[in-house]
Coordinates of C-alpha atoms in Angstrom, one line a residue:
M1 CA 32.3 -43.2 -10.1
Q2 CA 29.2 -41.6 -8.5
E3 CA 28.9 -42.0 -4.8
P4 CA 25.8 -44.1 -3.7
L5 CA 22.8 -42.2 -2.5
T6 CA 21.9 -42.5 1.1
G7 CA 18.5 -42.4 2.7
V8 CA 17.2 -39.2 4.1
E9 CA 14.9 -39.3 7.1
L10 CA 12.4 -36.4 7.6
Q11 CA 10.6 -36.1 10.9
Q12 CA 8.5 -33.3 12.1
D13 CA 8.9 -32.0 15.7
E14 CA 5.5 -31.9 17.2
K15 CA 6.6 -29.8 20.2
A16 CA 7.5 -26.7 18.2
D17 CA 5.0 -23.9 17.7
E18 CA 5.8 -24.0 13.9
G19 CA 6.7 -26.8 11.5
V20 CA 10.2 -28.1 12.2
V21 CA 11.8 -30.7 10.0
N22 CA 14.7 -32.9 11.2
V23 CA 16.8 -33.9 8.3
N24 CA 19.2 -36.7 9.3
V25 CA 21.8 -37.6 6.6
A26 CA 23.7 -40.8 7.1
A27 CA 26.8 -39.5 5.2
E28 CA 28.7 -36.3 5.0
K29 CA 26.9 -33.6 3.1
E30 CA 27.0 -30.1 1.9
E31 CA 23.9 -28.0 1.7
V32 CA 23.5 -25.0 -0.5
K33 CA 20.4 -22.8 -0.5
T34 CA 19.3 -20.1 -2.9
P35 CA 16.9 -17.5 -1.4
L36 CA 13.8 -16.7 -3.5
S37 CA 12.0 -14.2 -1.3
E38 CA 11.5 -13.2 2.4
S39 CA 8.2 -13.6 4.1
V40 CA 6.8 -13.0 7.5
S41 CA 4.5 -15.3 9.4
V42 CA 3.0 -15.4 12.9
G43 CA 3.1 -18.5 15.1
E44 CA 0.4 -19.5 17.5
N45 CA 2.3 -17.8 20.3
G46 CA 1.9 -14.5 18.5
K47 CA 5.6 -14.1 17.8
E48 CA 6.9 -12.9 14.5
K49 CA 8.9 -15.3 12.3
V50 CA 10.8 -14.0 9.3
T51 CA 11.6 -16.8 6.9
E52 CA 12.9 -17.1 3.4
D53 CA 11.4 -19.1 0.6
I54 CA 14.4 -21.1 -0.6
N55 CA 15.5 -23.9 -2.8
F56 CA 17.3 -26.7 -1.0
H57 CA 20.3 -28.1 -2.9
L58 CA 21.5 -31.1 -1.0
F59 CA 24.7 -32.9 -1.9
L60 CA 26.3 -36.0 -0.4
V61 CA 30.0 -35.3 0.1
G62 CA 32.2 -38.4 0.0
K63 CA 35.6 -38.7 1.6
N64 CA 37.2 -38.2 -1.8
G65 CA 35.5 -34.8 -1.9
K66 CA 33.0 -35.8 -4.7
K67 CA 29.5 -34.4 -4.4
T68 CA 26.3 -36.2 -5.5
L69 CA 23.3 -33.9 -6.1
I70 CA 20.2 -35.2 -4.2
S71 CA 17.8 -32.4 -5.4
G72 CA 17.7 -29.0 -6.9
Q73 CA 20.0 -27.4 -9.4
P74 CA 23.5 -26.4 -8.3
S75 CA 23.2 -22.7 -7.5
I76 CA 25.5 -21.3 -4.9
S77 CA 24.8 -18.0 -3.1
K78 CA 27.0 -16.0 -0.8
S79 CA 27.1 -17.8 2.5
T80 CA 29.0 -18.5 5.7
H81 CA 30.5 -21.8 6.7
S82 CA 30.5 -23.7 10.0
S83 CA 31.6 -27.1 11.0
N84 CA 29.5 -29.8 12.7
S85 CA 30.8 -33.2 13.6
G86 CA 33.1 -33.4 10.7
R87 CA 30.4 -32.3 8.2
T88 CA 30.5 -29.2 6.2
V89 CA 27.3 -27.1 6.5
V90 CA 26.8 -24.0 4.3
Q91 CA 24.5 -21.8 6.3
Q92 CA 22.6 -19.0 4.6
P93 CA 22.7 -15.9 6.8
G94 CA 19.4 -15.0 8.4
L95 CA 17.9 -18.6 8.3
N96 CA 17.0 -19.8 11.8
Q97 CA 18.8 -23.2 12.2
Q98 CA 19.7 -25.5 15.0
K99 CA 22.0 -28.5 14.5
T100 CA 21.4 -31.9 16.0
D101 CA 23.0 -35.2 14.9
G102 CA 21.8 -34.1 11.5
V103 CA 20.6 -30.6 10.8
M104 CA 17.3 -29.1 12.0
Y105 CA 15.7 -26.7 9.4
K106 CA 13.0 -24.4 10.7
C107 CA 10.3 -24.0 8.1
A108 CA 7.0 -22.1 8.5
N109 CA 3.5 -23.2 7.8
L110 CA 3.8 -27.0 7.5
A111 CA 0.3 -28.3 7.2
S112 CA 0.6 -31.6 9.1
T113 CA 1.3 -32.0 12.8
K114 CA 1.8 -35.7 12.7
T115 CA 5.2 -37.4 12.7
A116 CA 6.1 -38.8 9.3
T117 CA 9.2 -40.9 8.7
F118 CA 10.1 -42.0 5.2
Y119 CA 13.2 -42.6 3.1
T120 CA 13.8 -40.9 -0.2
S121 CA 16.6 -39.9 -2.6
F122 CA 14.6 -36.7 -3.4
V123 CA 13.9 -33.7 -1.1
A124 CA 11.0 -31.6 -2.4
Q125 CA 11.5 -27.9 -2.9
K126 CA 9.7 -25.5 -0.6
T127 CA 7.1 -23.5 -2.5
A128 CA 6.0 -20.0 -1.9
A129 CA 3.1 -19.6 0.5
A130 CA -0.2 -18.7 -1.1
A131 CA -1.3 -15.1 -0.7
P132 CA -3.8 -14.5 2.1
V133 CA -7.5 -14.1 1.1
Y134 CA -9.0 -11.1 2.9
N135 CA -12.7 -10.6 3.4
Y136 CA -12.9 -7.5 5.5
R137 CA -15.5 -4.7 5.5
S138 CA -15.2 -1.5 7.5
T139 CA -16.2 2.1 7.4
F140 CA -14.6 5.5 7.3
K141 CA -15.4 9.1 8.2
Y142 CA -15.3 11.5 5.3
S143 CA -14.5 15.2 5.7
M144 CA -11.7 16.4 3.4
A145 CA -10.1 12.9 3.7
L146 CA -11.2 9.3 4.2
I147 CA -10.4 8.4 7.9
V148 CA -10.3 4.7 8.7
S149 CA -9.7 3.2 12.1
L150 CA -7.6 0.1 12.3
P151 CA -6.6 -2.1 15.3
I152 CA -2.8 -2.2 15.4
G153 CA -0.5 -4.2 17.7
T154 CA -1.0 -6.9 20.3
P155 CA -3.3 -6.3 22.0
P156 CA -4.9 -4.1 19.3
Q157 CA -4.9 -0.3 19.7
S158 CA -7.3 1.5 17.4
Q159 CA -5.5 4.1 15.2
Q160 CA -7.0 6.7 12.9
M161 CA -5.4 6.7 9.5
V162 CA -6.0 8.6 6.2
L163 CA -6.8 6.2 3.4
D164 CA -4.4 7.4 0.8
T165 CA -4.0 5.7 -2.6
G166 CA -1.4 8.3 -3.6
S167 CA 1.3 7.4 -1.1
Q168 CA 3.4 4.4 -0.1
L169 CA 4.5 4.3 3.5
S170 CA 1.8 3.7 6.2
W171 CA 2.6 5.4 9.4
I172 CA 1.0 6.0 12.8
Q173 CA 1.5 8.6 15.5
C174 CA 3.5 7.0 18.3
H175 CA 3.6 7.7 22.0
D176 CA 7.2 8.8 22.8
K177 CA 8.2 8.9 26.5
K178 CA 10.9 11.5 26.0
S179 CA 8.8 13.9 24.0
T180 CA 5.9 13.6 26.3
L181 CA 7.7 14.8 29.4
E182 CA 6.9 18.4 28.5
K183 CA 3.5 17.9 26.7
S184 CA 0.8 15.3 26.6
P185 CA 0.7 13.0 23.6
P186 CA -2.4 12.9 21.4
T187 CA -5.0 10.7 23.0
T188 CA -5.1 8.5 20.0
S189 CA -1.4 7.9 19.7
F190 CA 0.0 4.4 19.6
N191 CA 1.9 3.2 22.7
P192 CA 4.6 0.7 21.6
S193 CA 5.4 -0.4 25.1
L194 CA 1.9 -2.0 25.3
S195 CA 2.3 -4.2 22.2
S196 CA 4.1 -7.5 22.4
T197 CA 4.6 -7.6 18.6
F198 CA 6.2 -4.2 18.2
S199 CA 9.8 -4.0 17.0
V200 CA 12.0 -1.2 15.6
L201 CA 14.2 -1.7 12.5
P202 CA 17.9 -1.3 13.2
C203 CA 19.8 1.0 10.8
N204 CA 21.7 -2.0 9.4
H205 CA 18.5 -3.4 8.0
P206 CA 18.6 -3.8 4.2
L207 CA 15.6 -1.5 3.9
C208 CA 17.4 1.3 5.8
K209 CA 20.6 0.9 3.8
P210 CA 19.5 -0.4 0.4
R211 CA 22.1 -1.2 -2.3
V212 CA 20.3 1.1 -4.7
P213 CA 18.9 4.3 -3.0
D214 CA 15.2 4.4 -2.8
F215 CA 14.2 8.0 -3.5
T216 CA 10.5 7.2 -2.8
L217 CA 11.5 6.6 0.9
P218 CA 14.6 8.4 2.1
T219 CA 16.1 6.6 5.2
D220 CA 19.1 7.0 7.4
C221 CA 20.5 6.0 10.8
D222 CA 19.5 8.1 13.8
Q223 CA 21.7 8.7 16.9
N224 CA 20.3 5.5 18.5
R225 CA 21.4 3.4 15.5
L226 CA 17.7 2.9 14.5
C227 CA 16.3 3.3 11.0
H228 CA 14.9 6.9 10.5
Y229 CA 12.7 7.9 7.6
S230 CA 11.6 11.3 6.2
Y231 CA 8.6 11.4 3.9
F232 CA 7.5 14.5 2.0
Y233 CA 4.0 15.0 0.6
A234 CA 3.0 17.2 -2.4
D235 CA 1.4 19.7 -0.1
G236 CA 4.7 20.3 1.6
T237 CA 4.0 18.5 4.8
L238 CA 6.6 16.2 6.4
A239 CA 6.3 12.9 8.2
E240 CA 9.3 11.5 10.0
G241 CA 10.1 8.9 12.6
N242 CA 11.4 5.4 12.9
L243 CA 10.6 2.4 10.7
V244 CA 9.1 -0.4 12.8
R245 CA 7.4 -3.8 12.4
E246 CA 3.8 -4.3 13.6
K247 CA 0.8 -6.3 12.7
I248 CA -2.8 -5.2 12.1
T249 CA -5.7 -7.3 13.4
L250 CA -8.6 -6.8 11.0
S251 CA -10.9 -9.2 12.8
P252 CA -10.6 -12.1 15.3
T253 CA -9.8 -14.4 12.3
Q254 CA -7.9 -12.0 10.0
T255 CA -4.5 -10.7 11.0
T256 CA -1.8 -9.4 8.8
P257 CA 1.8 -10.5 9.2
P258 CA 4.0 -7.9 10.8
L259 CA 4.3 -5.0 8.4
I260 CA 6.8 -2.2 8.0
L261 CA 5.3 1.0 9.2
G262 CA 6.4 4.5 10.1
C263 CA 6.3 5.4 13.8
A264 CA 6.1 9.2 14.1
T265 CA 7.0 10.6 17.5
D266 CA 6.4 14.3 17.2
A267 CA 3.4 14.7 19.5
S268 CA 2.7 18.2 18.2
S269 CA 1.9 17.0 14.6
E270 CA -1.3 15.7 13.2
D271 CA -2.5 12.8 15.3
K272 CA -3.9 10.9 12.3
G273 CA -1.6 8.6 10.5
I274 CA -1.5 7.5 6.8
L275 CA -2.6 4.2 5.3
G276 CA -0.5 4.1 2.2
M277 CA -2.2 2.1 -0.5
N278 CA -0.3 2.9 -3.8
L279 CA 1.6 0.4 -5.9
G280 CA 4.9 0.7 -3.9
R281 CA 6.4 -2.4 -2.4
L282 CA 6.1 -1.0 1.1
S283 CA 2.5 0.1 0.8
F284 CA -0.1 -1.6 3.1
A285 CA -1.7 -3.2 0.0
S286 CA 1.6 -4.7 -1.2
Q287 CA 3.0 -5.9 2.1
A288 CA -0.3 -7.5 3.2
K289 CA -0.7 -9.0 -0.3
I290 CA -4.1 -7.4 -0.9
S291 CA -5.6 -8.6 -4.2
K292 CA -8.2 -5.8 -4.4
F293 CA -9.8 -3.1 -2.2
S294 CA -12.6 -0.6 -2.7
H295 CA -14.2 2.4 -1.1
C296 CA -17.5 4.3 -1.5
V297 CA -17.3 8.0 -0.6
P298 CA -20.6 9.5 0.7
T299 CA -21.8 13.0 -0.2
R300 CA -20.8 15.7 2.2
L301 CA -23.4 17.0 4.7
Q302 CA -24.4 20.6 4.9
S303 CA -24.3 20.4 8.7
G304 CA -20.6 20.1 8.6
L305 CA -20.7 16.6 10.2
S306 CA -18.6 13.9 8.7
P307 CA -20.7 11.2 6.9
T308 CA -19.7 7.6 6.9
G309 CA -18.5 5.6 3.9
S310 CA -17.7 2.0 3.2
F311 CA -14.3 0.3 2.8
Y312 CA -13.6 -3.3 1.6
L313 CA -10.4 -5.4 1.6
G314 CA -11.0 -8.3 -0.8
E315 CA -14.1 -9.0 -2.8
N316 CA -16.8 -6.4 -3.0
P317 CA -20.3 -7.9 -3.4
N318 CA -21.3 -4.9 -5.5
S319 CA -18.6 -5.4 -8.1
H320 CA -20.9 -7.2 -10.6
G321 CA -22.1 -3.8 -11.8
F322 CA -18.7 -2.1 -12.0
Q323 CA -17.2 -0.7 -15.2
Y324 CA -13.4 -1.1 -15.5
V325 CA -10.5 0.8 -17.1
K326 CA -7.0 -0.7 -17.4
L327 CA -4.2 0.9 -15.4
L328 CA -1.3 2.4 -17.4
T329 CA 2.0 0.9 -16.3
F330 CA 5.6 2.1 -16.8
T331 CA 8.8 0.1 -17.0
H332 CA 11.7 0.8 -14.6
T333 CA 13.9 1.8 -17.5
Q334 CA 11.7 4.7 -18.4
Q335 CA 13.5 7.8 -16.9
M336 CA 10.8 10.3 -16.4
P337 CA 11.6 12.9 -13.7
N338 CA 8.0 14.1 -13.3
L339 CA 6.4 10.7 -13.3
D340 CA 5.1 8.9 -10.2
P341 CA 5.4 5.2 -11.2
L342 CA 3.8 4.0 -8.0
A343 CA 0.5 5.9 -8.6
Y344 CA -2.7 4.4 -10.1
T345 CA -2.4 5.9 -13.6
I346 CA -5.6 5.8 -15.6
P347 CA -6.3 6.7 -19.3
L348 CA -8.4 9.8 -19.1
Q349 CA -9.7 10.7 -22.6
S350 CA -11.8 13.8 -22.2
I351 CA -13.8 16.2 -19.9
K352 CA -17.4 17.2 -20.5
I353 CA -19.2 20.1 -18.9
G354 CA -22.9 19.9 -19.5
F355 CA -23.4 18.4 -23.0
K356 CA -20.1 19.9 -24.3
R357 CA -16.9 17.8 -24.7
L358 CA -14.1 20.3 -24.1
N359 CA -11.4 20.7 -26.8
I360 CA -8.5 19.2 -24.8
P361 CA -6.1 17.0 -26.7
V362 CA -5.9 13.5 -25.2
T363 CA -2.1 13.9 -25.0
V364 CA -2.6 16.4 -22.2
F365 CA -3.8 13.5 -20.1
R366 CA -0.9 11.3 -20.9
A367 CA 2.7 11.3 -19.5
D368 CA 5.1 12.9 -22.0
A369 CA 8.8 12.1 -22.2
S370 CA 9.4 13.8 -18.9
G371 CA 6.4 12.2 -17.1
S372 CA 4.3 15.4 -17.1
G373 CA 0.6 14.9 -17.9
Q374 CA 0.2 11.6 -16.1
T375 CA -3.4 11.2 -14.9
M376 CA -3.9 9.4 -11.5
I377 CA -6.8 8.7 -9.2
D378 CA -6.0 9.5 -5.6
S379 CA -8.2 9.1 -2.5
G380 CA -5.7 11.2 -0.5
S381 CA -6.3 14.4 -2.5
E382 CA -9.5 16.4 -1.8
F383 CA -9.8 18.4 -5.0
T384 CA -9.1 17.4 -8.6
Y385 CA -6.0 19.0 -10.1
L386 CA -5.3 19.6 -13.8
V387 CA -2.2 20.7 -15.7
D388 CA -2.5 24.2 -17.1
E389 CA -3.4 23.0 -20.7
A390 CA -6.5 21.4 -19.3
Y391 CA -7.3 23.8 -16.4
N392 CA -7.3 26.8 -18.7
V393 CA -9.9 25.2 -21.1
V394 CA -12.1 24.2 -18.1
R395 CA -11.9 27.7 -16.7
A396 CA -12.7 29.3 -20.0
E397 CA -15.9 27.2 -20.3
I398 CA -16.9 28.1 -16.7
V399 CA -16.4 31.8 -17.5
R400 CA -18.5 31.4 -20.6
L401 CA -21.4 29.9 -18.6
V402 CA -21.2 31.9 -15.3
G403 CA -18.4 34.4 -15.8
T404 CA -20.2 37.4 -14.4
R405 CA -20.7 35.6 -11.1
I406 CA -17.1 34.5 -10.4
K407 CA -15.7 36.1 -7.3
K408 CA -13.1 38.5 -8.5
N409 CA -9.5 38.5 -7.2
Y410 CA -10.2 35.4 -5.1
V411 CA -8.1 32.2 -5.3
Y412 CA -9.0 29.4 -2.9
G413 CA -6.0 27.7 -1.4
G414 CA -3.8 29.3 -4.0
V415 CA -5.0 26.7 -6.6
S416 CA -8.5 27.5 -7.7
D417 CA -9.9 30.8 -9.1
M418 CA -13.3 29.4 -10.1
C419 CA -15.2 30.5 -6.9
F420 CA -18.6 32.1 -6.2
D421 CA -20.4 33.7 -3.3
G422 CA -23.9 33.8 -5.0
N423 CA -26.8 31.4 -5.2
V424 CA -25.3 28.0 -5.3
V425 CA -28.3 26.2 -6.7
E426 CA -28.6 28.7 -9.6
I427 CA -24.9 28.6 -10.4
G428 CA -24.9 24.8 -10.3
R429 CA -27.8 24.7 -12.7
L430 CA -26.1 27.1 -15.1
I431 CA -22.8 25.0 -15.1
G432 CA -24.6 21.7 -15.3
S433 CA -23.0 18.3 -14.8
M434 CA -19.4 17.3 -15.4
A435 CA -17.8 14.1 -16.5
F436 CA -14.4 12.5 -16.8
E437 CA -14.5 10.1 -19.7
F438 CA -12.4 7.0 -20.4
D439 CA -12.3 4.3 -23.1
G440 CA -15.3 2.0 -23.6
G441 CA -17.9 4.5 -22.4
V442 CA -16.6 4.4 -18.8
Q443 CA -17.0 7.7 -17.0
I444 CA -17.0 9.5 -13.7
L445 CA -20.2 11.6 -13.7
I446 CA -20.4 14.5 -11.3
E447 CA -24.0 15.7 -11.0
K448 CA -24.6 19.5 -11.0
E449 CA -25.4 19.4 -7.3
R450 CA -21.8 18.2 -6.6
V451 CA -19.8 20.4 -9.0
L452 CA -19.3 23.1 -6.3
A453 CA -17.5 22.6 -3.0
D454 CA -18.3 24.6 0.1
V455 CA -15.0 26.1 1.2
G456 CA -16.5 28.2 4.0
H457 CA -17.6 31.7 4.7
G458 CA -20.5 31.4 2.1
I459 CA -18.0 30.7 -0.7
H460 CA -18.3 27.8 -3.1
C461 CA -15.7 26.7 -5.7
V462 CA -15.5 24.4 -8.7
A463 CA -13.5 21.6 -7.0
I464 CA -10.7 21.8 -9.5
G465 CA -7.3 23.4 -9.0
R466 CA -4.1 24.0 -10.9
S467 CA -1.6 21.1 -10.3
N468 CA 1.4 23.3 -10.9
M469 CA 0.5 25.3 -7.9
L470 CA 1.2 22.2 -5.9
G471 CA 4.5 21.8 -7.6
A472 CA 3.1 18.8 -9.5
A473 CA 2.9 18.2 -13.2
S474 CA 0.1 15.6 -13.1
N475 CA -3.6 15.4 -13.4
I476 CA -5.1 14.1 -10.2
I477 CA -8.7 13.0 -9.7
G478 CA -9.4 13.7 -6.0
N479 CA -12.0 12.3 -3.6
F480 CA -14.4 15.2 -4.0
H481 CA -15.2 13.8 -7.5
Q482 CA -15.4 10.2 -6.1
Q483 CA -18.6 10.9 -4.1
N484 CA -21.4 8.4 -4.5
L485 CA -19.1 6.1 -6.4
W486 CA -17.6 2.7 -5.7
V487 CA -13.9 2.8 -6.7
E488 CA -12.3 -0.6 -6.8
Y489 CA -8.5 -1.1 -7.1
D490 CA -8.1 -4.5 -8.7
L491 CA -4.4 -5.1 -8.2
T492 CA -4.4 -8.7 -9.6
N493 CA -5.9 -7.6 -12.9
K494 CA -4.3 -4.1 -13.0
R495 CA -7.5 -2.2 -13.4
I496 CA -9.8 0.3 -11.7
G497 CA -13.5 -0.3 -11.4
F498 CA -16.3 2.4 -11.0
G499 CA -19.8 1.8 -9.9
K500 CA -22.5 4.4 -9.1
A501 CA -24.0 4.1 -5.6
D502 CA -25.6 5.9 -2.8
C503 CA -22.6 5.6 -0.5
S504 CA -24.5 6.7 2.6
R505 CA -26.9 3.8 2.2
S506 CA -24.1 1.3 1.3
V507 CA -22.9 1.5 5.0
Q508 CA -26.2 -0.1 6.1
M509 CA -26.2 -2.9 3.5

């Protein structure tokens, strides 16, 4: 015979800085919880709260040991047991609980602050919190990279970071007391001791010791039992330090939850950090649950000064005129050693120089069985890079148009041998415009005035290099070919938008 249901009283504690529900059960009970996902929220006191979205499975346990399900479906996860006044409580590790005459469950983001008492035989499931809606506009300085400044920590410290849609981990240069005894830290480095919301991940954190090794972010334990990371980039540079949690204050009304960042402590390295914006779960875009973001890269100034571009998190008021291409996605079961599954992969169809569409098979721009040939768009790369099958065809056309003017025996940066030291305007006129073409008539058009990049000492190069010289097997559309162009990363709809613009003027709009 089924045990009778007993009333459950739910009462909110008004004194807590977050929603607290007192659940008083008048009979013995067992509670089983199934975690759905972990989330991070910030209370009014500014302290970080890590909570889990869970299903509550409440049972009444009679003296005969029988259980009556109050709500949910019986789903038991690994847990630890503790005893409280003769009642059996199954407590999920990591959930912040306090036990009173009943059990107090700490839950984030309850809407009401009023005391509500009622009796029911049903306890509603806690639902996942809605993704935040960002409406943030900022600017960046453009030289060879897009340099944004973001206020990090509490109180905020402004940090310069390279906006990089080709990498995952965001990291900042941190002030380290030990390393600065001999030399002064960069003036823009982040001082963790000044932030009340800063914390370091211990080496026993699941991210530091994942069940399945994450080769996109190698981690290990350092001598202080803290989580240490090493991050290699395609150009051979290395970023390393400790993984930490910190929040970013976009505006007085828009603050991210504490995010996992890298904290580099080598004061001799580059003082600018990285704002990782690719599709990885640890990128800034993923952790902050950004639905879309966009940037507009201005044209470079002949004076050598860095022009200013625009950057949006959230809706872009200019998007009504954008043309979109769908992102190409890959399943986790596809084993492709040369593929970057976290990159923004787009379906490039062809390349035009002047009025001529080059004879390059479309398969050259698609990932083959090994992943080679993938075409991605990357704000963190300056030049555009092509696999040899495409680069050789482009170079042959440049030689046909202006071959006698190519600077002999000169290779810029070890990647591009299409360089000139003659009249730039005349060479640009002879080459003409260039276009990267996609389905549906969508294209990235490079005007003849922007085909050549000034690399110094009176030398200008077609801003295209061989990707294999980087050790890569991909086609990469870099930021030089994103000038005067809105590029929108619509993560919700898995697409990339392009819109022609005067990006220098867009800053003033």
